[in-house]
Amino acid sequence: MSFLKRYLIAGLLVWLPLGVTLAVIKFLVDLFDRSLLLLPLEYRPETLLGFNIPGLGILLSFLLILITGVLAANLLGSKLVGIWESILSRIPLVRSIYKAVKQIAEAVFGSGEQTFQNVFLIEYPRKGLWTLAFQTGKNMSEPQRKTGFDEVVNLFVPTTPNPTSGFFIMADRKEVVKLDIEVDDALKMVISGGVVAPDSLPQAAEELSKAEAVREEKNSDR
């Protein structure tokens, strides 16, 4: 019976990822196709063409986003967007939601400064356990003055396998360990739950040893 179990698991490893992938693709196609229901009945593709084309909603949504981007990138379009945002900023609840979503979108899709600047190790959730964290934004002077730390780093601690969720912390630079690995490699490690690890990760052990030595020296001086 053991060989049947082995073959069954091997078959599941082939079909399960394929089935989930197809299900996700179908869900996305149906989701974008439902956006066509926003059009008046006489302008819907099935009315104009006489038949339905699966996936047409994805193409039309892409064209709509592209045209909007072209318009927003020129002077007239940017002024219209500014007027629209000015109107939204006067609506209390909508203002907060719109501003938060826009900041997240600019951080994720923006072409300016990279959202995640460096990769760090922090001792979490308890002493002796370490997890990856990403430095975000710029250091703020107010927390640095209030805490008395020489340097405060802003860190985002992601969750596995969805790195978009997590929490934000401000830490003493001396209490965290900077890793010499690329942000993309660290994100792959988080998403895969540690299955995919960068080649340079063994360097983290050396960095941890140095951090522990510095910590022990600091504790002995107290």
Coordinates of C-alpha atoms in Angstrom, one line a residue, residues 69-214:
G69 CA -2.3 56.8 -17.4
V70 CA -1.6 58.7 -20.7
L71 CA -4.1 61.4 -19.8
A72 CA -2.8 61.7 -16.2
A73 CA 0.8 62.0 -17.3
N74 CA 0.2 65.2 -19.3
L75 CA -0.4 68.7 -18.0
L76 CA -4.2 68.8 -18.6
G77 CA -4.7 65.4 -17.2
S78 CA -2.7 66.1 -14.1
K79 CA -4.8 69.2 -13.4
L80 CA -8.0 67.2 -13.8
V81 CA -6.6 64.6 -11.4
G82 CA -5.7 67.4 -8.9
I83 CA -9.3 68.8 -9.1
W84 CA -10.7 65.3 -8.5
E85 CA -8.4 64.7 -5.5
S86 CA -9.3 68.2 -4.2
I87 CA -13.0 67.2 -4.3
L88 CA -12.3 63.9 -2.5
S89 CA -10.2 65.5 0.1
R90 CA -13.3 67.5 1.3
I91 CA -15.3 64.3 2.1
P92 CA -14.3 63.1 5.6
L93 CA -14.5 59.3 5.3
V94 CA -13.6 59.1 1.6
R95 CA -10.6 61.4 2.2
S96 CA -9.0 59.0 4.7
I97 CA -9.6 55.9 2.6
Y98 CA -8.5 57.5 -0.7
K99 CA -5.3 58.9 0.8
A100 CA -4.3 55.6 2.4
V101 CA -4.9 53.6 -0.7
K102 CA -3.0 56.1 -2.9
Q103 CA 0.0 56.0 -0.6
I104 CA 0.1 52.2 -0.7
A105 CA -0.3 52.2 -4.5
E106 CA 2.5 54.8 -4.9
A107 CA 4.7 52.7 -2.6
V108 CA 4.1 49.5 -4.5
F109 CA 3.9 50.8 -8.1
G110 CA 5.8 54.1 -7.9
S111 CA 8.9 54.6 -10.0
G112 CA 10.7 56.7 -7.5
E113 CA 12.7 55.6 -4.5
Q114 CA 12.6 51.9 -3.8
T115 CA 10.0 51.1 -1.1
F116 CA 12.2 48.5 0.7
Q117 CA 15.8 49.9 1.1
N118 CA 17.6 47.2 3.1
V119 CA 17.1 43.8 4.6
F120 CA 17.5 43.3 8.3
L121 CA 17.3 40.5 10.9
I122 CA 15.3 41.3 14.1
E123 CA 15.0 39.1 17.2
Y124 CA 11.3 38.1 17.0
P125 CA 9.0 36.7 18.3
R126 CA 11.3 35.9 21.3
K127 CA 15.0 35.9 22.2
G128 CA 16.9 33.4 20.1
L129 CA 14.5 33.5 17.1
W130 CA 15.1 35.8 14.2
T131 CA 13.0 37.0 11.3
L132 CA 13.5 39.1 8.2
A133 CA 12.5 42.8 8.2
F134 CA 12.7 45.5 5.5
Q135 CA 13.8 49.1 6.1
T136 CA 11.2 51.5 4.8
G137 CA 11.3 55.2 4.2
K138 CA 13.6 57.6 6.0
N139 CA 14.4 57.8 9.7
M140 CA 12.4 60.3 11.7
S141 CA 14.1 62.7 14.1
E142 CA 11.4 62.9 16.7
P143 CA 11.4 59.1 17.7
Q144 CA 15.2 59.3 17.8
R145 CA 15.1 62.2 20.3
K146 CA 12.5 60.6 22.4
T147 CA 14.1 57.2 22.6
G148 CA 17.7 58.4 23.0
F149 CA 18.9 55.9 20.3
D150 CA 21.8 57.0 18.2
E151 CA 19.9 55.8 15.1
V152 CA 16.3 54.7 14.7
V153 CA 15.4 52.5 11.7
N154 CA 11.9 52.1 10.3
L155 CA 11.2 48.4 9.6
F156 CA 8.4 46.5 8.1
V157 CA 8.0 42.9 9.3
P158 CA 6.2 40.8 6.6
T159 CA 4.2 37.7 7.1
T160 CA 4.4 34.4 5.2
P161 CA 3.3 33.7 2.5
N162 CA 1.6 37.1 2.0
P163 CA 4.3 39.7 2.4
T164 CA 1.9 42.6 1.9
S165 CA 0.5 42.0 5.4
G166 CA 2.6 42.5 8.5
F167 CA 3.4 45.3 10.9
F168 CA 5.6 48.4 11.3
I169 CA 8.2 48.9 14.0
M170 CA 10.9 51.5 14.9
A171 CA 14.0 49.9 16.3
D172 CA 17.4 50.8 17.6
R173 CA 19.9 50.3 14.8
K174 CA 22.3 48.5 17.2
E175 CA 19.6 45.9 18.1
V176 CA 19.1 44.7 14.5
V177 CA 21.4 43.0 12.0
K178 CA 21.7 44.3 8.4
L179 CA 22.0 41.6 5.8
D180 CA 24.0 41.9 2.5
I181 CA 21.3 40.4 0.3
E182 CA 19.0 41.8 -2.3
V183 CA 15.4 42.8 -1.3
D184 CA 14.0 40.6 -4.1
D185 CA 15.8 37.6 -2.8
A186 CA 14.5 38.2 0.7
L187 CA 11.0 38.6 -0.5
K188 CA 11.2 35.3 -2.4
M189 CA 12.4 33.7 0.9
V190 CA 9.4 35.2 2.8
I191 CA 6.9 34.1 0.1
S192 CA 8.2 30.6 -0.1
G193 CA 8.4 30.2 3.7
G194 CA 12.1 29.7 3.5
V195 CA 12.1 27.1 0.7
V196 CA 13.8 29.5 -1.7
A197 CA 16.9 31.0 0.0
P198 CA 19.5 33.3 -1.5
D199 CA 23.0 32.0 -1.9
S200 CA 24.4 34.8 0.3
L201 CA 22.2 33.8 3.3
P202 CA 25.0 31.9 5.1
Q203 CA 26.6 35.4 5.6
A204 CA 23.7 36.0 8.1
A205 CA 25.3 33.6 10.6
E206 CA 28.4 35.6 10.7
E207 CA 26.4 38.9 11.1
L208 CA 24.5 37.3 13.9
S209 CA 27.7 36.2 15.7
K210 CA 29.0 39.8 15.4
A211 CA 25.7 41.2 16.8
E212 CA 25.7 38.8 19.7
A213 CA 29.3 39.7 20.5
V214 CA 28.4 43.4 20.5

